[in-house]
Coordinates of C-alpha atoms in Angstrom, one line a residue:
M1 CA 50.5 202.5 220.4
E2 CA 53.9 201.6 219.5
G3 CA 54.6 200.6 223.2
C4 CA 52.2 198.3 223.1
R5 CA 53.6 196.4 220.4
T6 CA 54.8 193.7 222.3
S7 CA 55.8 189.6 220.9
T8 CA 52.9 188.4 223.4
T9 CA 50.9 191.4 221.8
L10 CA 51.4 190.4 218.6
A11 CA 51.4 186.9 218.4
A12 CA 48.0 187.0 219.9
L13 CA 47.2 189.9 217.3
A14 CA 48.5 187.3 214.7
Q15 CA 46.2 184.7 216.1
T16 CA 43.6 186.4 215.9
Q17 CA 44.1 187.6 212.1
I18 CA 44.3 183.9 211.1
A19 CA 41.5 183.3 212.8
L20 CA 39.7 185.9 210.5
D21 CA 41.4 184.3 207.9
E22 CA 43.0 187.4 207.1
V23 CA 45.9 185.4 205.7
D24 CA 48.6 188.4 205.3
A25 CA 48.2 190.1 208.2
A26 CA 48.6 187.7 210.4
V27 CA 52.1 186.4 209.0
A28 CA 53.3 190.4 209.3
A29 CA 52.3 189.9 212.8
A30 CA 54.1 186.8 213.4
R31 CA 57.4 188.3 211.4
E32 CA 57.3 191.4 213.7
A33 CA 56.4 189.4 217.0
L34 CA 59.0 185.9 216.7
D35 CA 61.9 189.2 216.0
L36 CA 61.2 190.7 218.5
S37 CA 61.1 187.5 220.9
L38 CA 64.8 187.2 219.6
Q39 CA 67.0 189.3 221.4
R40 CA 71.1 189.3 221.7
R41 CA 72.5 187.7 225.0
H42 CA 76.7 187.4 225.1
G43 CA 76.3 187.1 221.3
D44 CA 73.8 184.1 221.5
T45 CA 70.3 184.4 220.4
D46 CA 68.2 184.1 222.8
P47 CA 64.3 184.4 223.7
S48 CA 63.0 186.1 226.0
D49 CA 60.0 185.4 225.8
A50 CA 59.7 182.0 224.2
A51 CA 55.3 181.5 224.2
S52 CA 55.1 184.1 222.1
A53 CA 58.3 182.7 219.7
R54 CA 56.6 180.0 219.8
I55 CA 53.2 181.0 218.7
A56 CA 54.7 183.1 216.3
A57 CA 56.5 180.6 214.3
E58 CA 53.2 177.6 214.4
V59 CA 51.4 181.0 212.6
L60 CA 54.2 181.6 210.3
L61 CA 53.6 177.6 209.6
R62 CA 50.2 177.5 209.0
C63 CA 50.4 180.0 206.2
G64 CA 53.1 178.9 204.9
H65 CA 56.4 180.4 205.5
A66 CA 57.6 178.3 208.0
E67 CA 61.1 178.9 206.7
Y68 CA 60.5 182.5 207.8
A69 CA 60.1 181.5 211.5
Y70 CA 63.0 178.1 210.9
D71 CA 65.4 180.6 209.6
A72 CA 65.1 182.6 212.9
L73 CA 65.0 179.9 215.4
R74 CA 67.8 178.1 213.8
G75 CA 70.7 178.3 216.7
A76 CA 69.0 179.6 218.9
R77 CA 69.0 178.5 222.2
L78 CA 65.5 176.8 223.4
S79 CA 63.3 175.8 225.8
D80 CA 62.4 172.4 225.5
A81 CA 58.6 173.3 224.8
L82 CA 60.1 175.9 221.4
S83 CA 62.5 173.1 220.4
V84 CA 59.4 170.8 219.3
T85 CA 58.2 173.4 218.1
F86 CA 62.0 174.0 215.4
A87 CA 61.9 170.6 215.4
L88 CA 58.3 170.4 213.8
L89 CA 59.5 173.6 211.4
A90 CA 62.4 170.8 210.9
S91 CA 60.1 168.3 209.4
S92 CA 57.8 170.3 207.8
M93 CA 60.1 171.3 205.8
G94 CA 62.4 167.7 205.1
E95 CA 64.7 168.1 207.1
I96 CA 63.9 165.3 209.5
A97 CA 67.6 164.8 210.6
E98 CA 68.0 168.8 211.7
A99 CA 64.3 168.0 214.1
E100 CA 65.3 164.6 215.2
D101 CA 68.4 166.6 216.2
A102 CA 66.6 169.0 218.1
L103 CA 65.9 167.1 220.0
V104 CA 68.1 165.3 221.5
G105 CA 68.7 165.9 225.4
R106 CA 65.9 167.4 225.5
S107 CA 62.5 165.6 228.1
G108 CA 58.8 166.0 229.1
P109 CA 55.6 165.3 227.5
L110 CA 55.6 167.5 224.7
V111 CA 59.2 166.0 223.6
A112 CA 58.3 162.5 223.6
S113 CA 55.2 163.1 222.1
F114 CA 56.8 164.5 218.6
R115 CA 59.6 162.6 219.0
G116 CA 57.1 159.7 218.6
Y117 CA 54.9 161.3 215.9
L118 CA 58.8 162.2 213.8
H119 CA 59.4 157.9 214.2
A120 CA 55.1 156.9 212.1
Q121 CA 56.4 159.4 210.4
S122 CA 58.8 157.1 209.3
G123 CA 57.6 154.3 209.1
N124 CA 59.0 153.5 212.5
W125 CA 55.9 152.3 214.4
Q126 CA 58.0 150.5 217.4
S127 CA 60.1 153.1 218.4
A128 CA 57.2 155.4 218.0
V129 CA 55.1 153.5 220.0
G130 CA 57.3 154.1 223.2
D131 CA 57.9 157.0 222.4
L132 CA 54.1 157.7 222.2
R133 CA 52.9 156.0 225.2
H134 CA 55.7 158.0 227.9
A135 CA 53.6 161.1 226.1
V136 CA 50.7 160.2 227.1
N137 CA 51.3 158.3 230.2
E138 CA 53.1 161.5 231.9
A139 CA 50.0 164.0 229.5
P140 CA 47.0 161.3 229.5
E141 CA 44.5 164.4 227.8
D142 CA 46.8 164.8 225.1
V143 CA 45.0 164.0 222.5
D144 CA 47.7 164.0 219.2
S145 CA 49.7 161.2 221.3
L146 CA 46.3 158.8 221.9
F147 CA 45.4 159.9 217.6
N148 CA 49.3 159.0 216.4
L149 CA 49.9 156.4 219.1
S150 CA 46.3 154.3 217.4
I151 CA 48.0 154.7 214.0
S152 CA 51.0 153.0 215.4
L153 CA 49.5 150.6 217.3
W154 CA 47.8 149.7 214.4
H155 CA 50.4 149.2 211.9
L156 CA 52.1 147.3 213.9
G157 CA 48.6 145.3 214.2
A158 CA 47.6 145.2 217.6
K159 CA 44.1 146.0 216.0
K160 CA 42.6 146.3 219.4
K161 CA 44.9 148.0 221.5
A162 CA 44.3 150.9 218.5
T163 CA 40.7 150.8 219.4
R164 CA 41.4 151.1 222.8
A165 CA 43.8 154.5 222.0
A166 CA 41.8 156.0 218.9
L167 CA 38.4 155.8 221.4
R168 CA 40.2 157.3 224.1
A169 CA 41.2 160.3 222.2
T170 CA 37.4 160.5 220.4
R171 CA 36.3 160.9 224.6
T172 CA 39.1 163.1 225.3
A173 CA 38.6 165.8 221.9
P174 CA 34.9 165.0 221.2
G175 CA 34.9 167.6 218.7
R176 CA 38.3 166.0 216.2
K177 CA 37.0 165.1 213.2
D178 CA 39.9 164.2 212.0
I179 CA 40.7 161.6 214.8
S180 CA 36.7 160.4 215.1
L181 CA 36.7 159.7 211.4
H182 CA 40.2 157.6 212.2
Y183 CA 38.1 155.7 215.6
L184 CA 34.8 154.7 212.7
E185 CA 38.2 153.6 210.1
L186 CA 39.3 151.2 212.5
L187 CA 35.8 149.8 213.6
L188 CA 35.2 149.1 209.9
A189 CA 38.0 147.0 209.1
Q190 CA 37.2 144.9 212.1
G191 CA 33.5 144.5 210.7
D192 CA 32.3 145.8 213.9
I193 CA 29.4 147.7 212.4
A194 CA 27.1 148.0 215.6
R195 CA 29.7 149.9 217.1
A196 CA 30.4 152.5 213.7
T197 CA 26.6 153.3 213.4
A198 CA 26.7 154.2 217.3
E199 CA 29.7 155.7 216.9
M200 CA 28.1 158.2 213.9
A201 CA 24.9 158.6 216.1
S202 CA 26.8 160.2 218.7
L203 CA 28.2 162.2 216.4
D204 CA 25.5 163.4 215.3
A205 CA 23.7 164.4 218.3
S206 CA 27.0 166.1 219.3
G207 CA 26.7 168.6 216.0
V208 CA 29.2 168.2 214.6
V209 CA 28.7 170.0 211.2
E210 CA 28.6 167.2 208.9
D211 CA 31.1 167.5 205.6
G212 CA 32.1 166.1 202.4
S213 CA 34.3 163.4 204.4
L214 CA 31.7 162.9 206.9
L215 CA 29.0 161.7 204.6
E216 CA 31.3 159.6 202.9
M217 CA 32.2 157.6 206.2
R218 CA 28.1 157.5 206.6
A219 CA 27.6 156.0 202.9
R220 CA 30.5 153.1 204.5
I221 CA 28.8 151.9 207.0
A222 CA 25.5 152.1 204.8
L223 CA 27.6 150.1 202.7
A224 CA 28.8 147.5 205.3
A225 CA 25.6 147.1 206.5
G226 CA 24.5 145.6 203.3
E227 CA 22.5 148.9 202.1
K228 CA 23.8 149.4 198.5
A229 CA 21.2 151.8 197.9
R230 CA 21.2 154.1 201.0
A231 CA 25.0 154.5 200.7
V232 CA 24.6 155.3 196.9
S233 CA 22.8 158.1 198.0
L234 CA 25.0 159.1 200.3
L235 CA 28.1 158.9 197.9
E236 CA 26.3 161.7 195.7
Q237 CA 25.6 163.4 198.7
A238 CA 29.5 163.6 200.0
A239 CA 30.9 163.9 196.3
T240 CA 28.3 167.6 196.0
A241 CA 29.0 168.6 199.3
A242 CA 33.6 167.8 198.7
R243 CA 33.0 169.7 194.9
R244 CA 31.3 173.1 197.2
E245 CA 34.0 172.5 199.9
G246 CA 37.2 172.5 196.7
D247 CA 38.0 169.1 197.9
E248 CA 39.1 167.8 194.8
A249 CA 40.9 164.5 196.5
L250 CA 38.1 163.5 198.4
E251 CA 35.2 164.3 195.2
G252 CA 37.6 161.9 193.2
T253 CA 37.4 159.7 196.0
V254 CA 33.9 159.5 196.3
Q255 CA 33.2 159.7 192.4
A256 CA 35.6 156.7 192.3
N257 CA 33.3 154.5 194.4
L258 CA 30.1 155.3 193.5
S259 CA 31.7 153.9 189.6
V260 CA 32.7 150.8 191.2
L261 CA 29.3 150.7 193.4
K262 CA 27.0 151.4 190.3
Y263 CA 28.3 148.4 188.3
E264 CA 28.4 145.7 190.6
M265 CA 24.9 147.0 191.8
G266 CA 24.0 146.7 187.7
R267 CA 23.1 150.1 187.4
I268 CA 26.3 151.2 184.2
S269 CA 28.1 149.2 182.8
R270 CA 31.3 147.7 183.3
G271 CA 32.5 149.7 180.6
V272 CA 30.6 153.3 181.8
A273 CA 32.1 152.6 184.8
L274 CA 35.9 152.6 183.3
D275 CA 35.3 155.7 180.8
R276 CA 34.5 157.5 184.1
L277 CA 37.2 155.8 186.2
S278 CA 39.6 157.1 183.3
G279 CA 38.6 160.6 183.2
L280 CA 39.2 160.6 186.8
L281 CA 42.8 158.8 186.7
S282 CA 43.3 161.7 183.9
K283 CA 42.0 164.3 186.3
I284 CA 43.6 163.1 189.4
T285 CA 47.6 161.9 189.2
D286 CA 47.9 161.2 192.9
N287 CA 44.9 159.6 194.4
D288 CA 45.5 156.0 195.3
A289 CA 41.7 154.7 195.9
I290 CA 41.1 155.6 192.4
V291 CA 43.8 153.4 190.5
L292 CA 42.2 151.6 193.7
S293 CA 38.5 151.6 192.4
Y294 CA 40.1 150.9 188.4
A295 CA 42.1 148.0 189.9
Q296 CA 38.9 146.5 190.8
V297 CA 36.9 146.6 187.5
A298 CA 40.0 146.3 185.5
Q299 CA 38.9 143.1 183.6
L300 CA 40.8 141.9 180.2
R301 CA 44.5 142.5 179.2
S302 CA 44.6 145.4 176.9
E303 CA 43.4 147.3 180.3
A304 CA 46.8 146.2 182.2
P305 CA 48.9 148.9 180.5
K306 CA 46.6 152.0 181.7
L307 CA 46.2 151.1 185.2
R308 CA 50.2 149.8 184.9
Q309 CA 50.7 154.0 184.4
A310 CA 48.0 155.3 187.0
V311 CA 50.1 153.4 189.9
S312 CA 53.3 154.6 188.2
R313 CA 52.0 157.9 188.9
L314 CA 51.1 157.8 191.9
G315 CA 55.1 157.3 192.9
D316 CA 55.0 156.8 196.8
N317 CA 51.6 158.3 197.6
T318 CA 50.2 154.7 198.2
T319 CA 50.2 152.0 200.8
P320 CA 53.0 149.1 200.9
P321 CA 49.4 146.6 200.8
R322 CA 48.3 148.5 198.0
R323 CA 51.5 149.2 196.1
A324 CA 51.5 145.1 196.8
Y325 CA 48.0 144.3 195.1
F326 CA 48.2 147.0 192.3
K327 CA 51.4 144.9 191.0
H328 CA 49.2 141.7 191.4
R329 CA 46.6 142.8 190.2
I330 CA 48.7 143.7 186.8
A331 CA 50.9 140.8 186.6
V332 CA 46.7 138.9 186.6
L333 CA 45.5 140.9 184.1
E334 CA 48.9 140.6 182.0
G335 CA 48.4 136.7 182.6
E336 CA 52.3 136.4 184.3
N337 CA 51.9 133.4 186.6
D338 CA 55.3 133.8 188.5
A339 CA 54.9 137.2 188.8
A340 CA 51.1 137.5 190.1
G341 CA 52.6 134.9 192.8
Y342 CA 55.2 136.4 193.8
A343 CA 52.9 139.8 194.2
A344 CA 49.9 138.1 196.3
E345 CA 52.3 136.2 198.0
E346 CA 53.7 139.9 199.7
W347 CA 50.4 141.2 199.5
F348 CA 49.1 138.9 202.3
E349 CA 52.2 138.9 204.4
L350 CA 51.1 143.1 204.8
E351 CA 47.5 142.5 204.7
P352 CA 47.2 139.0 206.5
E353 CA 43.8 140.0 208.2
N354 CA 42.3 141.5 204.4
V355 CA 40.9 138.3 203.4
M356 CA 40.6 139.1 199.8
S357 CA 44.4 139.1 200.0
A358 CA 44.2 135.8 201.4
A359 CA 42.1 134.2 198.8
A360 CA 44.2 136.0 196.0
A361 CA 47.0 134.4 197.5
V362 CA 45.8 130.4 197.4
V363 CA 45.1 131.0 193.9
S364 CA 48.1 133.2 192.8
I365 CA 50.6 130.4 194.8
G366 CA 49.0 127.5 194.5
I367 CA 47.0 127.9 190.9
G368 CA 49.5 129.7 188.9
Q369 CA 52.6 129.0 190.7
E370 CA 51.1 125.1 191.9
R371 CA 53.0 125.6 195.0
W372 CA 50.4 123.6 196.0
D373 CA 52.9 123.3 200.0
D374 CA 53.1 126.6 200.1
A375 CA 49.7 127.9 199.0
V376 CA 48.5 125.3 201.9
K377 CA 49.9 127.1 204.9
V378 CA 47.9 130.6 203.4
A379 CA 44.5 128.1 202.8
E380 CA 45.2 127.2 206.8
Y381 CA 45.1 130.3 208.0
A382 CA 43.0 132.3 206.5
L383 CA 40.4 129.3 206.7
S384 CA 41.0 129.9 210.8
H385 CA 40.0 133.7 210.4
F386 CA 36.9 133.9 207.6
P387 CA 35.3 130.7 207.7
H388 CA 32.1 132.1 206.4
D389 CA 33.7 133.6 202.8
S390 CA 32.7 131.4 199.8
L391 CA 35.5 132.8 197.3
L392 CA 38.4 131.6 200.3
L393 CA 36.2 128.7 200.9
N394 CA 36.6 127.7 196.9
N395 CA 40.2 128.5 196.7
S396 CA 41.4 126.6 199.7
A397 CA 39.7 123.9 199.5
Y398 CA 40.9 123.9 195.1
V399 CA 44.3 123.7 197.0
L400 CA 43.9 120.7 199.6
A401 CA 42.3 118.5 197.3
M402 CA 45.3 119.5 194.9
S403 CA 47.5 119.0 198.3
G404 CA 47.1 115.4 198.4
R405 CA 43.8 117.0 201.2
A406 CA 40.6 115.5 199.5
E407 CA 38.3 114.4 202.5
E408 CA 39.4 117.4 204.0
A409 CA 37.9 119.7 201.1
I410 CA 34.6 117.3 200.4
R411 CA 34.1 118.1 204.0
L412 CA 34.5 121.7 203.9
L413 CA 32.8 121.8 200.6
E414 CA 29.9 119.7 200.7
P415 CA 27.7 122.2 203.8
A416 CA 28.1 125.0 201.4
V417 CA 27.6 123.6 197.6
E418 CA 24.0 124.0 197.1
G419 CA 23.4 126.9 194.6
N420 CA 26.8 127.6 194.1
H421 CA 27.8 126.1 190.4
V422 CA 31.6 127.2 191.1
L423 CA 31.4 125.5 194.5
S424 CA 30.0 122.3 192.7
A425 CA 32.6 121.9 190.1
T426 CA 35.5 122.9 193.0
L427 CA 34.2 119.5 194.7
G428 CA 34.1 117.6 191.6
L429 CA 38.1 118.4 191.7
A430 CA 38.2 117.0 195.4
Y431 CA 36.2 114.2 194.3
L432 CA 38.6 113.3 191.1
A433 CA 41.3 113.4 193.7
H434 CA 39.7 111.5 196.3
G435 CA 39.2 108.6 193.4
D436 CA 35.8 108.4 192.8
L437 CA 36.3 109.7 188.7
H438 CA 32.4 109.5 188.9
R439 CA 30.9 111.4 190.9
G440 CA 33.7 114.1 189.8
M441 CA 33.1 114.6 186.4
R442 CA 29.3 114.2 187.1
L443 CA 29.5 117.1 189.4
Y444 CA 31.7 118.7 186.9
R445 CA 29.3 118.3 183.4
E446 CA 26.3 119.7 186.5
A447 CA 28.2 122.8 187.5
A448 CA 28.8 123.2 183.4
D449 CA 25.3 123.3 182.6
K450 CA 24.8 126.1 184.8
A451 CA 27.7 128.6 185.0
E452 CA 26.3 128.3 180.8
K453 CA 23.5 130.2 181.4
V454 CA 25.6 132.9 183.3
D455 CA 28.5 133.3 181.4
P456 CA 28.6 131.1 177.9
A457 CA 32.8 131.0 177.9
S458 CA 32.1 129.3 181.7
R459 CA 32.1 126.2 180.5
S460 CA 35.0 126.3 177.6
L461 CA 36.5 127.2 180.9
M462 CA 35.5 124.7 182.8
T463 CA 36.4 122.0 180.0
A464 CA 40.2 123.6 180.3
Y465 CA 40.3 123.3 184.4
Q466 CA 38.8 119.6 184.3
A467 CA 41.9 118.8 181.6
L468 CA 44.4 120.0 183.9
I469 CA 43.5 118.6 186.8
V470 CA 43.0 114.8 185.6
R471 CA 46.8 115.5 184.5
E472 CA 48.0 117.5 187.3
L473 CA 46.3 114.3 189.5
G474 CA 48.0 111.6 187.1
I475 CA 44.3 110.0 185.9
D476 CA 45.0 110.4 182.2
K477 CA 48.2 107.6 183.8
T478 CA 45.7 105.0 186.1
H479 CA 42.2 105.1 184.4
P480 CA 41.4 104.2 180.1
A481 CA 41.0 107.1 178.0
E482 CA 38.5 106.3 177.0
I483 CA 36.1 106.0 179.6
V484 CA 38.0 109.3 181.3
S485 CA 37.0 110.8 177.8
A486 CA 33.1 109.4 178.0
L487 CA 33.1 110.9 181.2
A488 CA 34.4 114.4 181.0
L489 CA 32.7 117.5 179.2
V490 CA 32.5 118.0 176.1
P491 CA 35.2 119.9 174.7
V492 CA 34.2 123.5 173.3
D493 CA 35.8 126.7 171.2
L494 CA 37.7 129.1 173.3
P495 CA 36.3 132.5 173.7
E496 CA 37.5 134.5 170.9
D497 CA 39.2 137.2 173.6
W498 CA 40.3 134.1 175.9
N499 CA 43.8 135.8 175.8
E500 CA 42.4 138.9 177.5
R501 CA 40.8 137.1 179.9
S502 CA 43.0 136.3 183.1
D503 CA 41.4 133.3 184.2
F504 CA 42.0 131.2 180.5
L505 CA 45.4 133.4 180.4
R506 CA 46.6 131.5 184.5
I507 CA 45.4 128.1 182.5
Y508 CA 47.4 128.7 179.0
N509 CA 50.4 129.9 181.1
V510 CA 50.6 126.4 182.9
C511 CA 50.3 124.6 180.2
R512 CA 52.5 126.0 178.7
K513 CA 54.7 125.4 181.2
H514 CA 54.3 121.4 181.0
N515 CA 54.0 122.1 177.0
Y516 CA 50.6 120.7 177.3
K517 CA 48.8 121.3 173.9
W518 CA 45.9 124.3 174.1
P519 CA 43.6 124.1 174.4
L520 CA 43.0 121.8 176.5
S521 CA 40.2 118.3 176.2
L522 CA 39.9 115.3 177.4

């Protein structure tokens, strides 16, 4: 029997044992295989059986014993394939520079593939694309290179190319659930619900086992299609599956999304949603999806400290666009107009394809900071890319009117204003900027009457905004005070919690900058 214990048989044994989840036995066999595959030749360590050494090292890596394999192979004379394995070991231990050095002077598709992977890990997307394309050209069926190429292209903003690479990867390896989920992510990000639905049907037909992550993706597709009730049901199933699978991160993400969705649907109150999200934040501190959900539900200044604390605990466990969004959201809640404007600008630059980043930038740069020209640039771009979003339309029309382009703002708003009191108020602003005092004030009055039925505090907010706009446009200097006062909204008391509300805080800080008396009225 002892004669059968070659590096080849031991490496194969280790593979079998890891497949059977016999971890300790697999580690022992892999260590022995690696030791046997390394022999002394002329004073240097040289793997006599490189294939077995590679298999053994990869088994050790999967079992959490990368350091043993790393120490064994370090300094050895390695083949191109084994140098990639060593680079993988080094990178898993955080030795990125050593991983890169291991590939210097090496060639071939495996080397190019892993070099591209290292560049992607470092966020050097352009270099990653170059190496990964080289790898794919030499080995068209290399699914990992296609996968990483798709990710890198997406980060460079090449959406269509990224999606094509992901599609190739799914067709090359139809059983790879991680790649299918990535492809679905890209389709959803581009709003291609039809193709996402078709791809999910294709997965069903292929017999892929439905787990928590697949149920969560199915729910997101349903939500994107406007099927909220079905999305809730699927998310509840996904949470149950994730709990059964012991996937705490996925379960936390799903529960957070459920809280937001149920709140938006009116099934739970905002207070209940916040309590649930606060509990998740305390339990899982490194999940940016939970922090994102809390940021979306938080509305009051007093809720900003918990968000700030959660973001601080996240550290680097989030993406640059989300980090910018969190900065923006905290600043908005705290009423810090300048911080909100610069954070929104950063968020928009990082994520220009996101309609919410554009809408936030227009408001925070324009209304909050009064950088009208900069806000108009964002508005022009956003209107060409998201022409049907009512929030963006409202915000953009506001800054256009304040920038001397009232006629353009009126043309944008009038076809969409019916039944929308927010757009009606902004149309009133546009007519004021156009010089039509009577029509502008009438539209404000009508909008305030409708808004008050939705939220009693809205009339107070509109009154303050109207008074601010009159001053910003100089109407109080060009028209008799008694006429302006007679046409204006009647002053009403501020809500007791006005200094907790971000909309009031934004306008309050603009007034403080100009030394206007607060609360504003005409």
